mmCIF file of C-alpha atoms in Angstrom:
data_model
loop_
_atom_site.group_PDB
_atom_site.id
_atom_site.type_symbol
_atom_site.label_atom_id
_atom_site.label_comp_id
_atom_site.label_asym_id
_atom_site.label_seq_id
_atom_site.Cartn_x
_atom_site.Cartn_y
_atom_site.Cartn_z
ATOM 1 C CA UNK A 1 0.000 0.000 0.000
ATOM 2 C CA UNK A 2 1.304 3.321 -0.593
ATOM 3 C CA UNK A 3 1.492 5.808 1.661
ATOM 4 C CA UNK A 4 1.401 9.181 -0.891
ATOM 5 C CA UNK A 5 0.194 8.721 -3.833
ATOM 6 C CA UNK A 6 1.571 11.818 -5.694
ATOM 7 C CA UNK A 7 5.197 12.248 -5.661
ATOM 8 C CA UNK A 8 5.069 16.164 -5.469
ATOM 9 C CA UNK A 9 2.314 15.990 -3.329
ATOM 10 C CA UNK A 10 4.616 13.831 -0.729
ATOM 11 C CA UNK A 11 7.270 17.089 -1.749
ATOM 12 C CA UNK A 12 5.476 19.652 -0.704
ATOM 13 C CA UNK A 13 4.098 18.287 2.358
ATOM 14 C CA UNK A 14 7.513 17.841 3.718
ATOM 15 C CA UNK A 15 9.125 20.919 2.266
ATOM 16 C CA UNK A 16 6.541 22.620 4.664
ATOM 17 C CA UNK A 17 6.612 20.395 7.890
ATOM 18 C CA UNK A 18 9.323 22.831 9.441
ATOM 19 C CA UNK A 19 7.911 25.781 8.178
ATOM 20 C CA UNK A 20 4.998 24.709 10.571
ATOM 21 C CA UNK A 21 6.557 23.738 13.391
ATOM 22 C CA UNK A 22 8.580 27.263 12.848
ATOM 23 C CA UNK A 23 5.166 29.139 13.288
ATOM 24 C CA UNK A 24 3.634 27.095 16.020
ATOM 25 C CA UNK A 25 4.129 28.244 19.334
ATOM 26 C CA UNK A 26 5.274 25.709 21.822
ATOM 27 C CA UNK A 27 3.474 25.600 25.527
ATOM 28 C CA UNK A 28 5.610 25.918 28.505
ATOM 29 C CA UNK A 29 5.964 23.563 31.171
ATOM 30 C CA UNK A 30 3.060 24.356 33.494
ATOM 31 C CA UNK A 31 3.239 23.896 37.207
ATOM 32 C CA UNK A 32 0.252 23.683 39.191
ATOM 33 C CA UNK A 33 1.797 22.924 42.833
ATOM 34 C CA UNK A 34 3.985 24.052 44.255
ATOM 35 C CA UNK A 35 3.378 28.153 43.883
ATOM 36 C CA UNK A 36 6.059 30.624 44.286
ATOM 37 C CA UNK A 37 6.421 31.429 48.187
ATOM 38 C CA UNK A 38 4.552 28.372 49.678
ATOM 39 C CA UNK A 39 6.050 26.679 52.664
ATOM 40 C CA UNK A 40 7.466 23.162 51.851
ATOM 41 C CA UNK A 41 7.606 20.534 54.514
ATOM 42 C CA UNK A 42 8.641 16.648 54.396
ATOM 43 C CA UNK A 43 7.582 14.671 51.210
ATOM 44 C CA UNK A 44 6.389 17.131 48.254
ATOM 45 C CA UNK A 45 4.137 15.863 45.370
ATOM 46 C CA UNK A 46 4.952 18.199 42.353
ATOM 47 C CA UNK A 47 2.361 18.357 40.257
ATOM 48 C CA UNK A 48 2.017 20.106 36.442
ATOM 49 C CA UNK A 49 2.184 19.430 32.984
ATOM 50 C CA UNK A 50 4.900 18.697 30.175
ATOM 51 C CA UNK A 51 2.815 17.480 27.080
ATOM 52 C CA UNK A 52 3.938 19.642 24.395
ATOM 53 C CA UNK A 53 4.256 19.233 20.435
ATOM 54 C CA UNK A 54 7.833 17.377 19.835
ATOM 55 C CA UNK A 55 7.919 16.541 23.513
ATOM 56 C CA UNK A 56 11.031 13.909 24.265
ATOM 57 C CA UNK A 57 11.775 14.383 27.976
ATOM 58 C CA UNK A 58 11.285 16.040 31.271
ATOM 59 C CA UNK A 59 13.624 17.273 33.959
ATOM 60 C CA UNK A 60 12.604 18.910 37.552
ATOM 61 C CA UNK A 61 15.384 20.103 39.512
ATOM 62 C CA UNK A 62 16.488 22.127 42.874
ATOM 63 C CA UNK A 63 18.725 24.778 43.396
ATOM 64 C CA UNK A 64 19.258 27.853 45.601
ATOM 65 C CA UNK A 65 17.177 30.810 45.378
ATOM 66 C CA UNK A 66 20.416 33.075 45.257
ATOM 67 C CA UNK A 67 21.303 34.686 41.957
ATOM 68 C CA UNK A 68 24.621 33.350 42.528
ATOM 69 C CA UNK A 69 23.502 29.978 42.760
ATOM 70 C CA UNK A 70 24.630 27.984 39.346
ATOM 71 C CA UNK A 71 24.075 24.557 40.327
ATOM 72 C CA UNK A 72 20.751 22.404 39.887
ATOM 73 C CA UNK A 73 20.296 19.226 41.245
ATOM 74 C CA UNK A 74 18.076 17.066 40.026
ATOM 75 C CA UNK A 75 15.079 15.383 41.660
ATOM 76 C CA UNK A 76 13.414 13.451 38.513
ATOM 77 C CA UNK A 77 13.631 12.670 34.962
ATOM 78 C CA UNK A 78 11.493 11.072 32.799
ATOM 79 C CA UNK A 79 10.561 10.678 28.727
ATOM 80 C CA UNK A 80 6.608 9.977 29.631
ATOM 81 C CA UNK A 81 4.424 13.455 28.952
ATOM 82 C CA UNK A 82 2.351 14.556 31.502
ATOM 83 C CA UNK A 83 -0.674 16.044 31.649
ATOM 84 C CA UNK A 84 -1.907 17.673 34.821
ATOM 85 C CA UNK A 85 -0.659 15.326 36.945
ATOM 86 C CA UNK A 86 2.557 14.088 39.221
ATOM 87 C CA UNK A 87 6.227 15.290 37.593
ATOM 88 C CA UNK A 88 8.016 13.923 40.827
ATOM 89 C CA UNK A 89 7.960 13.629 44.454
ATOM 90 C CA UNK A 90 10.818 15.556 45.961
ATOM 91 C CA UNK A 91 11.977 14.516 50.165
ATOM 92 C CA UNK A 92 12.524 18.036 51.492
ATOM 93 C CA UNK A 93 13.938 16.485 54.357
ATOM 94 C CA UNK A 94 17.046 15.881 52.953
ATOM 95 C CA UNK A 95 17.871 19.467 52.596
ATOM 96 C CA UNK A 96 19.026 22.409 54.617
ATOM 97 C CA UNK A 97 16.292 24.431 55.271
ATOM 98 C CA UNK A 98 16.069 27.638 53.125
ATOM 99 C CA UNK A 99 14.483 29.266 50.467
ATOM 100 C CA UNK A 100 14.717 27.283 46.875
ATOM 101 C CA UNK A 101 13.880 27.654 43.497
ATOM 102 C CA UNK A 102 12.277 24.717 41.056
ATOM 103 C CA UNK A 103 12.950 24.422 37.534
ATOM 104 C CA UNK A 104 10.821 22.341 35.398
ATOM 105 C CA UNK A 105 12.518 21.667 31.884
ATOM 106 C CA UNK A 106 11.365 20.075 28.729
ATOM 107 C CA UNK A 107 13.480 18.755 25.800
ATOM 108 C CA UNK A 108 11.896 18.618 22.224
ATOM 109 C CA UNK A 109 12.657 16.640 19.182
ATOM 110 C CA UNK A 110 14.172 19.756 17.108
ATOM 111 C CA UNK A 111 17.573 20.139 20.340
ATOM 112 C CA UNK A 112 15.173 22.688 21.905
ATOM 113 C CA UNK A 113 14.628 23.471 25.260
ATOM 114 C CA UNK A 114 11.569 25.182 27.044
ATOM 115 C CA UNK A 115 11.667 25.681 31.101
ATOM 116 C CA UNK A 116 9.384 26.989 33.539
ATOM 117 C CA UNK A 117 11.151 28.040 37.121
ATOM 118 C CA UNK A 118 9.293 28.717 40.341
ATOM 119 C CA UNK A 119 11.104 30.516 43.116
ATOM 120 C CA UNK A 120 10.842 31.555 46.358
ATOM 121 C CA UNK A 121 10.411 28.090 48.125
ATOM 122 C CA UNK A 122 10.511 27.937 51.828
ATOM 123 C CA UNK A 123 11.442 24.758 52.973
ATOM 124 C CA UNK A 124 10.729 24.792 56.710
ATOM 125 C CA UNK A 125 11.722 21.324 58.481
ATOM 126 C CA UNK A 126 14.114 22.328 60.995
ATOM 127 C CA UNK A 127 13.091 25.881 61.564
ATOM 128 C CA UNK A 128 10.025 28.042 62.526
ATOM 129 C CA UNK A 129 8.192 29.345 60.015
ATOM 130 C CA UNK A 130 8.535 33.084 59.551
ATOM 131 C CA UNK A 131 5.607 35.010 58.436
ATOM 132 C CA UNK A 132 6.374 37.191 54.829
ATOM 133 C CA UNK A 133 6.926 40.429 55.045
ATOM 134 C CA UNK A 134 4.560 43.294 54.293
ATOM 135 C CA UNK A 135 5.284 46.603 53.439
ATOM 136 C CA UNK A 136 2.922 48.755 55.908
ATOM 137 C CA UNK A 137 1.642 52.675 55.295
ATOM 138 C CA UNK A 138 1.437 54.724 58.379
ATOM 139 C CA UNK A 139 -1.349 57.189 59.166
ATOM 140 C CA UNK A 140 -4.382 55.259 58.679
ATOM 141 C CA UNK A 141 -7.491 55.651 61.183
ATOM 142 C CA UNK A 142 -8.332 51.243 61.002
ATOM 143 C CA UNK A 143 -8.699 50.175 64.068
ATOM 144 C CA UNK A 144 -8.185 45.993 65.284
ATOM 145 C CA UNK A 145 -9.822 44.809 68.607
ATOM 146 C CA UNK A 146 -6.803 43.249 70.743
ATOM 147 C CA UNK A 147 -8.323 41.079 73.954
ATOM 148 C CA UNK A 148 -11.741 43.516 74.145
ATOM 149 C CA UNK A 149 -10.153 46.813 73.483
ATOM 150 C CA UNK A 150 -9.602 49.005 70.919
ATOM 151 C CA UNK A 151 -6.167 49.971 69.593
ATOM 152 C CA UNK A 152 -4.925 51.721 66.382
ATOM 153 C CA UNK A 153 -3.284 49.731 63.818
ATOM 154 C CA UNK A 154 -1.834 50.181 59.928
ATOM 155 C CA UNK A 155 -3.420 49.040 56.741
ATOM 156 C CA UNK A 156 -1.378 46.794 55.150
ATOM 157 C CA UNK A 157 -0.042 47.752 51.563
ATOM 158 C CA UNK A 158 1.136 44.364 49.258
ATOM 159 C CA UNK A 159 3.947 45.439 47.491
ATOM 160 C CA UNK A 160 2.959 43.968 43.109
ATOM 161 C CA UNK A 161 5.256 42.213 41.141
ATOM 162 C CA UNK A 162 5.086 43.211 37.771
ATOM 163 C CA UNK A 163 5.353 40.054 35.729
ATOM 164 C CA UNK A 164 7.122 40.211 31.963
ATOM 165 C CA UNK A 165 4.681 39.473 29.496
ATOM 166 C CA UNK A 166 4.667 35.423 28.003
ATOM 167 C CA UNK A 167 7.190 35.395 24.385
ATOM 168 C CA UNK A 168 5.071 32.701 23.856
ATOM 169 C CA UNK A 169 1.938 33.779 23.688
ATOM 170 C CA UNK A 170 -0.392 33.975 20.736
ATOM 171 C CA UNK A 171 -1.075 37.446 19.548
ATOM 172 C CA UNK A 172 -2.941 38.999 17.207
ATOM 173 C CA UNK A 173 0.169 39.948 14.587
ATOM 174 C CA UNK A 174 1.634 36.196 14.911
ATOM 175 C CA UNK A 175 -2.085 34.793 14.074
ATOM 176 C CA UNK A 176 -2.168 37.099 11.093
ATOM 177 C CA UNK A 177 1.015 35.906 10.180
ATOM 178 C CA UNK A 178 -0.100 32.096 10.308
ATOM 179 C CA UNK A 179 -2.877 32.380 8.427
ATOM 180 C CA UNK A 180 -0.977 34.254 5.357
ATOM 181 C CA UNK A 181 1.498 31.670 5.665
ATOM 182 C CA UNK A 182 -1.247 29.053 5.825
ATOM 183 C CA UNK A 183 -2.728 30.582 2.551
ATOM 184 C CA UNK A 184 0.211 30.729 0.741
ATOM 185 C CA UNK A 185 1.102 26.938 1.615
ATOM 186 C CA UNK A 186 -2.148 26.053 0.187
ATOM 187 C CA UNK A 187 -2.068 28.181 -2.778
ATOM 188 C CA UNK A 188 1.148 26.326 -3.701
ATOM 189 C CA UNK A 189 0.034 23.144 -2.476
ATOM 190 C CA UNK A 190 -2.473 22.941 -5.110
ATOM 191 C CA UNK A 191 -0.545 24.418 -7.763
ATOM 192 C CA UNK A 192 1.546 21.733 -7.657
ATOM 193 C CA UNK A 193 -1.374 19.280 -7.772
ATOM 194 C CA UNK A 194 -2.868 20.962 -10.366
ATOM 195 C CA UNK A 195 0.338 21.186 -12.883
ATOM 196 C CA UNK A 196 0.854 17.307 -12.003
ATOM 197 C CA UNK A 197 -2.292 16.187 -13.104
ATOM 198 C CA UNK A 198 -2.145 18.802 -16.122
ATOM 199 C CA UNK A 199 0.844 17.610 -17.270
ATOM 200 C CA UNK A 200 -0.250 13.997 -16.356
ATOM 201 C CA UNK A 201 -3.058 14.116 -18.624
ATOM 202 C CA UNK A 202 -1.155 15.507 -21.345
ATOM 203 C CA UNK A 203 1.295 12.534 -21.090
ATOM 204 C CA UNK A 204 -1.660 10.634 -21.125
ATOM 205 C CA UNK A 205 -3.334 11.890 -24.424
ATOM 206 C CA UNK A 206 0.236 11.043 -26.058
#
């Protein structure tokens, strides 16, 4: 049985495979638990997801949250996709406690790499857990009730983190883009088919 029965059909299906897979986006690693600042204690189930197009395998690693910090130590790896579900168990116990950042890491079939990191985990075994700090504004008239009676306190003013905008996500001018491209493929797509069976039939009449 043959697979493709036109040869430059077969040609220009695979003269635009990586022209595709150029223009697709790929999904990040996603990681559902832990969350950047949670408290970590004994045996953690890390949960997410590392399905992606081209997907070949899966890291999660450790390291220190300190911009100095170069080395990652690895907890699991693995070259099964998953989809909201475990990507390893990691014993906290066997670390210092501190504050830790995970790295989630995904290797695709063209020598790419996409990674998804999640600092500022407190791994609290050994220690006491220390509330976060909040940046407080003075002056206010609020008022908290300590044992019955009344005392003046400070609202409390969370300090935002400004997050960088995902490369990866789809916008408007890259959808544009896809679609022309799209067009175009097919334009030439049946070009091809079309001067094939033209010049097929001619052979034909001969």
């Amino acid at each position: 049985m043959k697979i493709c029965q036109s040869p430059i059909f077969c040609l220009l299906a695979v003269s635009f495979l990586p022209l595709w897979s150029a223009v697709l986006p790929q999904e990040r690693p996603r990681v559902e638990y832990p969350q950047a600042g949670e408290v970590l204690q004994g045996v953690v189930t890390i949960r997410g997801t590392t399905r992606t197009v081209g997907f070949v395998s899966a890291q999660v690693a450790f390291r220190y949250d300190d911009p100095e910090a170069e080395t990652w130590f690895v907890i699991h790896t693995t070259q099964q996709a998953v989809d909201d579900d475990v990507l390893a168990v990691w014993d906290t116990t066997t670390i210092t406690d501190g504050d830790y950042q995970l790295r989630i890491t995904v290797d695709l079939k063209d020598g790419r790499q996409l990674t998804t990191e999640v600092p500022a985990l407190r791994v609290r075994n050994y220690s006491a857990v220390q509330p976060e700090p909040v940046t407080v504004q003075p002056g206010t008239s609020e008022r908290f009730t300590l044992d019955g009676m009344q005392a003046p306190a400070v609202a409390s003013t969370l300090t935002a983190t400004v997050v960088a905008p995902n490369p990866l996500q789809i916008t408007p001018q890259r959808l544009a883009v896809s679609l022309m491209m799209g067009l175009a493929g097919a334009v030439v797509l049946f070009a091809g088919i079309g001067l094939y069976l033209g010049i097929r039939a001619v052979v034909r009449r001969r």
